Coordinates of C-alpha atoms and ligand atoms in Angstrom, one line a residue:
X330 CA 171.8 117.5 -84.8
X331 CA 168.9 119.1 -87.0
X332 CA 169.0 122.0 -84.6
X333 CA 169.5 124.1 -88.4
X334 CA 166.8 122.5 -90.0
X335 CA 163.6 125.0 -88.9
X336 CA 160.8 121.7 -88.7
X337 CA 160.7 118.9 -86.3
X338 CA 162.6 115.7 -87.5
X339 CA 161.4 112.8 -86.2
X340 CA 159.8 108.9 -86.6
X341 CA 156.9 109.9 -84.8
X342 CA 156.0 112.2 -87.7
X343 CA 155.9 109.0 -90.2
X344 CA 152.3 108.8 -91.5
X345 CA 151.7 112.0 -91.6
X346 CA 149.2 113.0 -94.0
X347 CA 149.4 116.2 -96.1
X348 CA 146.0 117.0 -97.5
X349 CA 145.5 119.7 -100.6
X350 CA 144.1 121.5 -98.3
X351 CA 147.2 121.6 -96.5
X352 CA 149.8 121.5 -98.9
X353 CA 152.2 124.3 -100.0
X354 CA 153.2 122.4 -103.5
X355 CA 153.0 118.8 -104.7
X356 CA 156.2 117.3 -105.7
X357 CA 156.5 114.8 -108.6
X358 CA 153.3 112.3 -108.8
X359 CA 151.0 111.5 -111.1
X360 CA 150.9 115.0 -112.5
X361 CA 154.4 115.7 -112.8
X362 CA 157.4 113.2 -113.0
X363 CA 160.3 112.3 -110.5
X364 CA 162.3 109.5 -109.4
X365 CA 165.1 108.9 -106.4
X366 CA 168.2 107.3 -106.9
X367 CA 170.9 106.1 -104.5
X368 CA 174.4 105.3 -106.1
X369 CA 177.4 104.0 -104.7
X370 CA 180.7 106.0 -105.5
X371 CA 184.6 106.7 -105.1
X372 CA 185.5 110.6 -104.2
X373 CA 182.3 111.8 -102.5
X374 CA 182.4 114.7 -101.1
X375 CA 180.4 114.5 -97.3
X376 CA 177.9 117.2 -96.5
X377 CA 177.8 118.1 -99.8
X378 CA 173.8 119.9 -100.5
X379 CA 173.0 120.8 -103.7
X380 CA 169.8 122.1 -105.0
X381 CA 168.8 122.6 -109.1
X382 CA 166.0 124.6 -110.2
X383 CA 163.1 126.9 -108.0
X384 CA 163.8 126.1 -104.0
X385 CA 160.5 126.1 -102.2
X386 CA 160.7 129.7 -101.6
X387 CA 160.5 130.3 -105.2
X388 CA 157.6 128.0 -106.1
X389 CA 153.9 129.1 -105.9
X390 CA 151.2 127.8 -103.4
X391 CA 148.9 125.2 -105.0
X392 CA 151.2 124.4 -107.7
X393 CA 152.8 121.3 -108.8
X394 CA 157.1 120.6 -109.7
X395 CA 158.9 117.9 -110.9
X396 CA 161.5 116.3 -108.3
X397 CA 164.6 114.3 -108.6
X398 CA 166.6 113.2 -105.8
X399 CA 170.2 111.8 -106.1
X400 CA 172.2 111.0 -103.0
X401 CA 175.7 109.8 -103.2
X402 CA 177.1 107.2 -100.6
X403 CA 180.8 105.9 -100.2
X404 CA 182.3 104.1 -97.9
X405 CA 184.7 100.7 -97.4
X406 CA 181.6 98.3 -97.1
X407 CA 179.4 99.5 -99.6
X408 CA 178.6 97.4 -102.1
X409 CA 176.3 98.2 -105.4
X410 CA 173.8 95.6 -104.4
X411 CA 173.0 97.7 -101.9
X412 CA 171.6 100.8 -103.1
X413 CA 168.2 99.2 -104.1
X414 CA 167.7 98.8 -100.5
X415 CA 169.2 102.3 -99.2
X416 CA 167.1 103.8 -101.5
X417 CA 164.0 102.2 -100.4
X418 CA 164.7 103.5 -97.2
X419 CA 164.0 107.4 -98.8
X420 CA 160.4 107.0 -98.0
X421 CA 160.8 105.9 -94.7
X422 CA 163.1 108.2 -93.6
X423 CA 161.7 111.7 -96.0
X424 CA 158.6 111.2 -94.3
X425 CA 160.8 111.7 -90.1
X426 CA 160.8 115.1 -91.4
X427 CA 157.1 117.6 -90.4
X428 CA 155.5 118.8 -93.1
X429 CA 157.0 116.6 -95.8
X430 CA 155.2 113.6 -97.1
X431 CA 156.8 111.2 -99.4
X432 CA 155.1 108.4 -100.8
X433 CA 156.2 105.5 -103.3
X434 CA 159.6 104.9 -104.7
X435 CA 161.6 105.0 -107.5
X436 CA 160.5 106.8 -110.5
X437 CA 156.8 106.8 -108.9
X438 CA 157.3 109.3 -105.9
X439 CA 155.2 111.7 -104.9
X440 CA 155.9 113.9 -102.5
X441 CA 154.1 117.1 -100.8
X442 CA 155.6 120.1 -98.5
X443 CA 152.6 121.3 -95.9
X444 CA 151.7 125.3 -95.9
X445 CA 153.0 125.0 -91.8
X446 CA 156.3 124.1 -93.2
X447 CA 157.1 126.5 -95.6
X448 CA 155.7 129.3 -93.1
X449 CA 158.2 127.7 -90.6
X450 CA 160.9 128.6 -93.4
X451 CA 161.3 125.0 -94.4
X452 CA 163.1 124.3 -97.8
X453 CA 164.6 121.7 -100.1
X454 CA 168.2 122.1 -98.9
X455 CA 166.7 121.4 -95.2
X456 CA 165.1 118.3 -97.1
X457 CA 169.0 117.4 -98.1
X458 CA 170.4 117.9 -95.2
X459 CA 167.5 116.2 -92.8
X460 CA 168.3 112.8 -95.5
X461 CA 171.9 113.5 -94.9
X462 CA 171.7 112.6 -91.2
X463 CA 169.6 110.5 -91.2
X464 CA 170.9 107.9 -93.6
X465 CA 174.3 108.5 -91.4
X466 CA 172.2 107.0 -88.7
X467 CA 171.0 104.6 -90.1
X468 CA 173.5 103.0 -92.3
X469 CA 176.8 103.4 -90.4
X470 CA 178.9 102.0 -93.3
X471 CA 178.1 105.4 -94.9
X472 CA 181.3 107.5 -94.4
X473 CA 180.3 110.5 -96.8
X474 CA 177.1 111.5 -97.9
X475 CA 176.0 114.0 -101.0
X476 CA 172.9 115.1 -101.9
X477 CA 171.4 116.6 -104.8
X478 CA 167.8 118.1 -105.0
X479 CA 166.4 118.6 -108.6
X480 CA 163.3 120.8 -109.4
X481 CA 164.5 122.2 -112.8
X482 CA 162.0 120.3 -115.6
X483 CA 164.9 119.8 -117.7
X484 CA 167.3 118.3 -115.1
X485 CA 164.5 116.4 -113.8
X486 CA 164.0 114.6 -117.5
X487 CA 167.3 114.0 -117.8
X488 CA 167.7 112.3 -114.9
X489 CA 164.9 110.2 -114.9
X490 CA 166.3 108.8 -118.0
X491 CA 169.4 107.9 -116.3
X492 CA 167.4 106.4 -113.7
X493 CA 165.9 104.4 -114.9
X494 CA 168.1 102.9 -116.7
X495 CA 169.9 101.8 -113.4
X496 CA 166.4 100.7 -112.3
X497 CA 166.6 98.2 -115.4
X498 CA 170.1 97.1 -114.9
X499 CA 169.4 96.1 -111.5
X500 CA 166.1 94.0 -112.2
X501 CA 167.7 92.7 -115.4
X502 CA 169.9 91.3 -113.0
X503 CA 167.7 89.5 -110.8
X504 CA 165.8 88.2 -113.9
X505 CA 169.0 85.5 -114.3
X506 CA 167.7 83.6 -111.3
X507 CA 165.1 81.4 -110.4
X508 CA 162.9 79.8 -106.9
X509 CA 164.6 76.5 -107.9
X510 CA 168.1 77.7 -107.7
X511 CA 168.3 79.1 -104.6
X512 CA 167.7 77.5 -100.6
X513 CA 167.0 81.1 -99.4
X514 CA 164.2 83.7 -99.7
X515 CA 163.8 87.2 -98.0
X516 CA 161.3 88.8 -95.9
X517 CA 160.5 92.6 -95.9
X518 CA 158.6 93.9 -92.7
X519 CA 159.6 97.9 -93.5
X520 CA 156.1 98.8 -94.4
X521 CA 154.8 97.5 -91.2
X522 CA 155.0 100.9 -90.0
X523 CA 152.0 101.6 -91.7
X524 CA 150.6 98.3 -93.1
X525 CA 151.4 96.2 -89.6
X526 CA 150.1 92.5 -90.5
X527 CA 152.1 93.2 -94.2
X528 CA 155.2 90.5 -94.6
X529 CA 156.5 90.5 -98.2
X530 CA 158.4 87.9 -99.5
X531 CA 161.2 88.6 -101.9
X532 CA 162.2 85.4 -104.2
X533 CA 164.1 85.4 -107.4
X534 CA 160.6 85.0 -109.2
X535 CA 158.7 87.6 -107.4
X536 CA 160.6 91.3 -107.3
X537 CA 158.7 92.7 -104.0
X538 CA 155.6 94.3 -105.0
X539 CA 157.1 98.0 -104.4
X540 CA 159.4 97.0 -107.5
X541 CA 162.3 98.8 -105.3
X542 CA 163.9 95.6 -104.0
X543 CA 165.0 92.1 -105.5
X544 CA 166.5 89.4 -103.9
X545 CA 169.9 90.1 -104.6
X546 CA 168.9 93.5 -102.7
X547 CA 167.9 91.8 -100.1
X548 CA 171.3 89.1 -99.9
X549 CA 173.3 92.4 -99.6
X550 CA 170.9 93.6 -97.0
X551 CA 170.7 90.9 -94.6
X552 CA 174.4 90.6 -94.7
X553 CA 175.1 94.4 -93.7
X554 CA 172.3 94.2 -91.0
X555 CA 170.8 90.7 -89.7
X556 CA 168.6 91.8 -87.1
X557 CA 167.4 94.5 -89.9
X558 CA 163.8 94.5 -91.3
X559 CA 165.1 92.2 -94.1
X560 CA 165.7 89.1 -93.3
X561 CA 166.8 85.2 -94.8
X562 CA 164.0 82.5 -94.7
X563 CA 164.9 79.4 -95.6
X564 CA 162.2 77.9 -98.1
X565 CA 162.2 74.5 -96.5
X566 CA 159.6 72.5 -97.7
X567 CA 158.2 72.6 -100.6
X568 CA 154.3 72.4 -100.2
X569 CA 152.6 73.3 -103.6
X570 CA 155.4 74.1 -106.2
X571 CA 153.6 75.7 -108.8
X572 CA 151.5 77.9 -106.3
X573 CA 155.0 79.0 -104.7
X574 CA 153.8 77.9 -101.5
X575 CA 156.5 76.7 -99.2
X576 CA 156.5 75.5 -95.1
X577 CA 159.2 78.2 -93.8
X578 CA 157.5 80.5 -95.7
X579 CA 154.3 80.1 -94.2
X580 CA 155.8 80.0 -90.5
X581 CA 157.6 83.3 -91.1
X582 CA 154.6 85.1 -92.3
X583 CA 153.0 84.1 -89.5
X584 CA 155.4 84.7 -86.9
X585 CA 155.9 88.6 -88.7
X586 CA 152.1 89.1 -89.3
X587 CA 151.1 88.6 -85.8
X588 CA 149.7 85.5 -86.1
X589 CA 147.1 87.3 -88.7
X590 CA 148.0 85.0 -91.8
X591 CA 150.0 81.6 -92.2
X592 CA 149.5 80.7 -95.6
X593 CA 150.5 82.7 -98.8
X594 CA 150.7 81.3 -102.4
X595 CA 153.3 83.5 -104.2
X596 CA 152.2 82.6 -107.7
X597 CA 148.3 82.8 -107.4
X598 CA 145.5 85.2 -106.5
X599 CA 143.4 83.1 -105.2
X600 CA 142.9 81.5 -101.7
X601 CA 146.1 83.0 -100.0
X602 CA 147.7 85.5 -102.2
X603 CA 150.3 87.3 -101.2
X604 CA 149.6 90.1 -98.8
X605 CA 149.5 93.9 -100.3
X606 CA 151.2 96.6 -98.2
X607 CA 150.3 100.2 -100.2
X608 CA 153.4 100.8 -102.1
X609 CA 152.9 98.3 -104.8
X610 CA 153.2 99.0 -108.6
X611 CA 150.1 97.2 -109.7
X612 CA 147.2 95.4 -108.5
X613 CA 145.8 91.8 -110.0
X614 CA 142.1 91.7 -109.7
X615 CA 139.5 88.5 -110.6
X616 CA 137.1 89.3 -113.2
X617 CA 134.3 86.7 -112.3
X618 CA 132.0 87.4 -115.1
X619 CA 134.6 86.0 -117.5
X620 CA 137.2 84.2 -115.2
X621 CA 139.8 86.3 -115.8
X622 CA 142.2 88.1 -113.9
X623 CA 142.9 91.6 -114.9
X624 CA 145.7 94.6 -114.1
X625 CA 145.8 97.5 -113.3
X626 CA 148.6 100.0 -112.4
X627 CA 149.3 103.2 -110.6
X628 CA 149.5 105.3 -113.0
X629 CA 146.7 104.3 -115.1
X630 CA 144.2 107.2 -114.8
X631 CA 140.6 105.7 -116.2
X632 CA 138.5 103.3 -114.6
X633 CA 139.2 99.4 -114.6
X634 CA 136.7 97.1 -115.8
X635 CA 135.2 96.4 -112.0
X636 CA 134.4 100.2 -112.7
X637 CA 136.6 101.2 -109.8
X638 CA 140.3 103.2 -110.3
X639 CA 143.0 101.8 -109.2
X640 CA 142.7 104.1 -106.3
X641 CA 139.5 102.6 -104.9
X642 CA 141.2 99.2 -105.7
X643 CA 144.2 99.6 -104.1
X644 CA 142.0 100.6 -101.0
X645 CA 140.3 97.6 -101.3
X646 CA 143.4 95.5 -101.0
X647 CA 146.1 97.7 -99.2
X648 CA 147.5 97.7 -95.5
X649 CA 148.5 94.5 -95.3
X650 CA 145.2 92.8 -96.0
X651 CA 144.9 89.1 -97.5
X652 CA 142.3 89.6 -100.4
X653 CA 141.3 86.6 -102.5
X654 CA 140.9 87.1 -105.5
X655 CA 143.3 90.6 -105.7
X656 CA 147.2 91.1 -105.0
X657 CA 149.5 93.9 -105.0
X658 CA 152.6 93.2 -107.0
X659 CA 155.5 94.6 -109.5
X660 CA 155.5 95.2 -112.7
X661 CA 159.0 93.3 -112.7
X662 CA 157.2 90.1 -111.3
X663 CA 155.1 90.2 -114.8
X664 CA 158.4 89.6 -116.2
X665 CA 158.8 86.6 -114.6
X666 CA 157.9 82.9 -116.0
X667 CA 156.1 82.5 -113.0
X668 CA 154.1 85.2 -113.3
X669 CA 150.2 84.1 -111.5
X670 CA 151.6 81.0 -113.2
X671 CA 149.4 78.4 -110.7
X672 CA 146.6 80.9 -112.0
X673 CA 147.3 80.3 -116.0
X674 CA 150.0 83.3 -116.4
X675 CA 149.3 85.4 -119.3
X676 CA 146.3 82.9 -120.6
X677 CA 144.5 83.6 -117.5
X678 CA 144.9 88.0 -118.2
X679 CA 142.0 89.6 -119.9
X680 CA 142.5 93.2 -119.7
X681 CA 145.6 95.7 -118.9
X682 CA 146.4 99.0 -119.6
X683 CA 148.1 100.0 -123.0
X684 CA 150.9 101.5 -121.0
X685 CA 151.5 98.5 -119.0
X686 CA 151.4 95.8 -122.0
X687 CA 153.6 98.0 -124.1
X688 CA 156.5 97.9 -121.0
X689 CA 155.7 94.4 -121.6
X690 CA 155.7 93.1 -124.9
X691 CA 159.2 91.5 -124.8
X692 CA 157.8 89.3 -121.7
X693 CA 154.2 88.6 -122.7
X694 CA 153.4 85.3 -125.3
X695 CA 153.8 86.3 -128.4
X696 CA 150.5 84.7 -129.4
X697 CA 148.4 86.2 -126.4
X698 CA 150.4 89.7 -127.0
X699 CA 146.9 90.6 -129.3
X700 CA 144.4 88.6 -127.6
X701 CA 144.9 90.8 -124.7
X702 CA 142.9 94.1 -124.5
X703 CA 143.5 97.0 -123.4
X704 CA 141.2 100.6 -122.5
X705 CA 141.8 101.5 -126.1
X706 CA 140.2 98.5 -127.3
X707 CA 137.1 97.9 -124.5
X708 CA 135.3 99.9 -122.4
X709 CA 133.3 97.3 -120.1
X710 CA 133.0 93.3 -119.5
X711 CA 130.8 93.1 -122.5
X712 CA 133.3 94.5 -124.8
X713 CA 136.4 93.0 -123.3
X714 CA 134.0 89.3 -123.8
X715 CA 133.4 90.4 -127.1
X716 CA 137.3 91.2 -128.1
X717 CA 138.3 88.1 -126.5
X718 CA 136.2 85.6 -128.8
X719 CA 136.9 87.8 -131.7
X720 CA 140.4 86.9 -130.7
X721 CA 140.3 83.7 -129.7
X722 CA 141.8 83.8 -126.6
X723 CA 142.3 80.7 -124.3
X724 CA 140.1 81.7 -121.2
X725 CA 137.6 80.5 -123.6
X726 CA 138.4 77.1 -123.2
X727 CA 137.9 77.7 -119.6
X728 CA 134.8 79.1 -119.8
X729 CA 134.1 76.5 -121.9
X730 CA 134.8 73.8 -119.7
X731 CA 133.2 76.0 -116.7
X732 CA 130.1 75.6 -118.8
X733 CA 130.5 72.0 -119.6
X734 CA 131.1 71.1 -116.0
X735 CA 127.7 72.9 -114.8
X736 CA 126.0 70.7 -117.6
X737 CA 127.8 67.7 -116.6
X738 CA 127.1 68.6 -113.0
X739 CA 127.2 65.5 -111.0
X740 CA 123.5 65.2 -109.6
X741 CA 122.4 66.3 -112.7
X742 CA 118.8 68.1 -113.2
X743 CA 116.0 65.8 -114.1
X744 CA 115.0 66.1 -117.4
X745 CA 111.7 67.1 -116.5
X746 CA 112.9 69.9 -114.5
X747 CA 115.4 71.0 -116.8
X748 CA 112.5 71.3 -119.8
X749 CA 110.4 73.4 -117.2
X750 CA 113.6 75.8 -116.3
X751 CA 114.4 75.9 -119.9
X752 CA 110.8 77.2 -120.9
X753 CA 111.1 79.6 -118.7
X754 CA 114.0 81.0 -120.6
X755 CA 117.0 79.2 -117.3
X756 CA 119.2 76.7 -117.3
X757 CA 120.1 76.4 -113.4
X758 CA 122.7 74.5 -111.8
X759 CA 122.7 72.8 -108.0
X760 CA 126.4 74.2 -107.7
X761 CA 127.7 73.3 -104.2
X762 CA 131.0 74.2 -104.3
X763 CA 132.3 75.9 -100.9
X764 CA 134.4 78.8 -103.6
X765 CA 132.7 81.8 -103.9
X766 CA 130.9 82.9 -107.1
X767 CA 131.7 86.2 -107.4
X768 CA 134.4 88.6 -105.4
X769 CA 133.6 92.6 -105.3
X770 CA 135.7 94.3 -103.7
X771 CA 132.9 97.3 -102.9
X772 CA 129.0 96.2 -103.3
X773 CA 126.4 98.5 -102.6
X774 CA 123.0 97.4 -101.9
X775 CA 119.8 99.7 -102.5
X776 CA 117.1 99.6 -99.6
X777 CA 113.6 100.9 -99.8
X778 CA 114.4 103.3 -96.8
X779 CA 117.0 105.3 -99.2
X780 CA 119.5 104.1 -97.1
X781 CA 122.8 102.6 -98.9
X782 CA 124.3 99.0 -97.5
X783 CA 127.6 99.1 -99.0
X784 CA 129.6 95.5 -98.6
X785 CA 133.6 95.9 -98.7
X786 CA 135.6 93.0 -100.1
X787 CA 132.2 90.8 -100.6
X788 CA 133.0 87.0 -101.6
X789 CA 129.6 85.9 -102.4
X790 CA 128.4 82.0 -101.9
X791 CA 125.6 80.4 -103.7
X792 CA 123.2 77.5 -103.0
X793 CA 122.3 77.6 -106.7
X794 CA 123.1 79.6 -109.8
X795 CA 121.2 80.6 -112.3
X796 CA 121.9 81.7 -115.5
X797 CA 119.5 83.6 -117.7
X798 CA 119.4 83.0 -121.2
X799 CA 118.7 86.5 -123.1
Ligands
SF4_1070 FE1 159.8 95.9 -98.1 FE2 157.7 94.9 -99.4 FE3 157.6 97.4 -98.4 FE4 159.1 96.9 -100.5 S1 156.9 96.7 -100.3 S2 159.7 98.1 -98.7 S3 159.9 94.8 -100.0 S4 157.8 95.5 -97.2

């Protein structure tokens, strides 16, 4: 069947990871652009391969091209609302082939070619025809199947454009819908294959956190495949409605995670967020110093406020881990009124990236839209503290109360002992709360040996707190 393709095509080679090292050229990504788009259609023309712009043999080792990928399906039982979900299955299926690594979705994929590959005479036509099977395979109400490959810069704008303004049509979509108006939710266990304790759960409030697949997506795709890795869940009860935490929920996730989790809050960061598989758009991370939760995306390049990148984050939180205090999710969930809405919403936000609140600014508060600052406006906690009372933004009242609760504390300080703390320039508190004071998701720890203790994902408890006055 791929006996004229000249690599090995085949599940086992999912996972495979293509190094710089190893690479022949880097498709798409950060550094370029790209995007993948499925599309239903009348009078395709099977087998059909095209490829626009430099084919591999063309392109020079090292270097970087744009990438588009268009494939055109047909066939009696197709529907629309199913090419969300096709497409998603682009990464799963890209990365059968040796030597080819695909990663993310949509107009964030970034793909790779490995130097054994090219030698082996590998190119992008190979690529076409290797999807061509394979989504045959997979999705037998395909009856014809065209591909076209796009490496031209021009082409490759053009079509991004187009994409995604089908992305948009399709989430606008979903955006009609609420949790309230429907019995069902989805679960997604396709990035198991690399994230295996990772369940998402796809509601009408909460886009999956790949941003590829809504829950209309997933109605069509449980209908055309049951047994498939989407499946219905009914919500059942409702245990904590503005957390978005719900019985059948819970049972599902733990039946699909292995037992590993069997709580998740869909609306919160905190205690059980939802779990974060690798693909996600965007991460949500606690700020402890000031309460806040910021975000951070993929594509933002500078450091976050925690003074990690979103890379080191996203490692932090990725492969199907349950980290308080951080959660994967869409940029198309920020959209949502329920948006971290047991966590405060957009009151609770302290920092995102320009890029990120300018996609947003139809969807954010109108009077939080400049409260909210970005890395052209702070550099550090100090500043973003700093902005944020210049502005007047609400997490002040929390930190206000925060403060008045320590003082209020209910075995208060004796006077006595307070004076002497205060003379010696602390106020302390006898906290005794069983939450943790402060989340890092990487702490290291200096040691008079030179050696370095470096704590992952560190909650840290305290007997007492004490807080300095400067
Ligand atoms: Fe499915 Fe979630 Fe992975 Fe998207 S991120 S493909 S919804 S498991």
């Amino acid at each position: 069947m791929f006996e004229d393709i000249p690599v090995d095509v085949s599940p086992m080679y999912e996972g495979e990871r293509i190094r710089s090292a190893n690479m022949f050229v880097e498709l798409a990504g950060p550094k370029s652009i790209g995007a993948e788009l499925v599309q239903v259609e009348d009078n395709v023309e099977d087998g059909k391969i095209i490829v626009k712009g430099p084919e591999l043999a063309d392109m020079k080792e090292g270097e970087i091209y744009p990438l588009g990928i268009l494939i055109e399906i047909q066939g009696e039982k197709l529907e629309r609302e199913l090419e969300g979900v096709i497409e998603r299955r682009t990464h799963e299926l890209c990365n059968y082939i040796k030597g080819f690594m695909h990663l993310n979705q949509r107009d964030q994929i970034w793909c790779r070619v490995s130097k054994e590959a090219k030698e082996a005479g590998f190119n992008l036509e190979h690529l076409a025809k290797a999807l061509s099977i394979l989504f045959r395979e997979e999705f037998p109400i395909i009856e014809a199947i065209s591909i076209m490959i796009l490496t031209d810069k021009a082409e490759v704008e053009v079509f991004l454009e187009k994409a995604k303004i089908l992305y948009e049509e399709r989430d606008a979509r979903a955006r009609e819908l609420s949790d309230e108006d429907v019995d069902v939710f989805y679960g997604c266990v396709m990035c198991q294959s690399f994230a295996p304790t990772h369940v998402c759960v796809v509601s009408p409030d909460r886009t999956a956190l790949c941003g590829a697949i809504n829950w209309f997506d997933c109605r069509a795709a449980a209908k055309m495949d049951p047994e498939g890795p989407i499946f219905e869940v009914e919500k059942g009860k409702v245990l904590d409605e503005l957390k978005g935490e719900y019985e059948n929920v819970n049972l599902m996730v733990s039946d699909r995670s292995q037992g590993t989790f069997d709580r998740v809050y869909l609306h919160s960061v905190f205690e059980y967020p939802h779990t974060s598989c690798g693909c996600f758009e965007a991460v949500a991370f606690f700020v402890p110093e000031l309460d806040g939760i910021g975000i951070v995306n993929r594509d933002f390049k500078g450091e976050t406020p925690l003074g990690i990148p979103f890379s080191a984050m996203a490692g932090q939180c990725s492969g199907g881990k349950q980290v308080e205090g951080f959660t994967g999710l869409s940029l198309e969930y920020m959209r949502s009124p329920k948006f971290l809405q047991a966590d405060g919403g957009y009151e609770r936000v302290v920092w995102l990236p320009k890029e990120v609140k300018d996609a947003l600014v139809n969807y954010i508060p109108a009077d939080l839209i400049d409260k909210i600052p970005t890395e052209e406006d702070v550099n550090n906690i100090k500043e973003i503290r700093t902005f944020l009372e210049e502005k007047e933004h609400p997490i002040l009242e929390r930190l206000k109360v925060s403060t008045e609760e320590i003082e209020t504390d209910e075995n208060p300080i004796e006077t006595s002992e307070f004076e002497e703390i205060e003379e010696m320039g602390e106020v302390e508190t006898r906290e005794t709360t069983t939450s943790p004071v402060a989340y890092a998701p990487e702490m290291t720890l200096p040691t008079s040996s030179g050696m370095k203790i470096i704590l992952k994902n560190a909650k840290i408890y305290a007997e007492k707190v004490i807080i300095k006055r400067k």
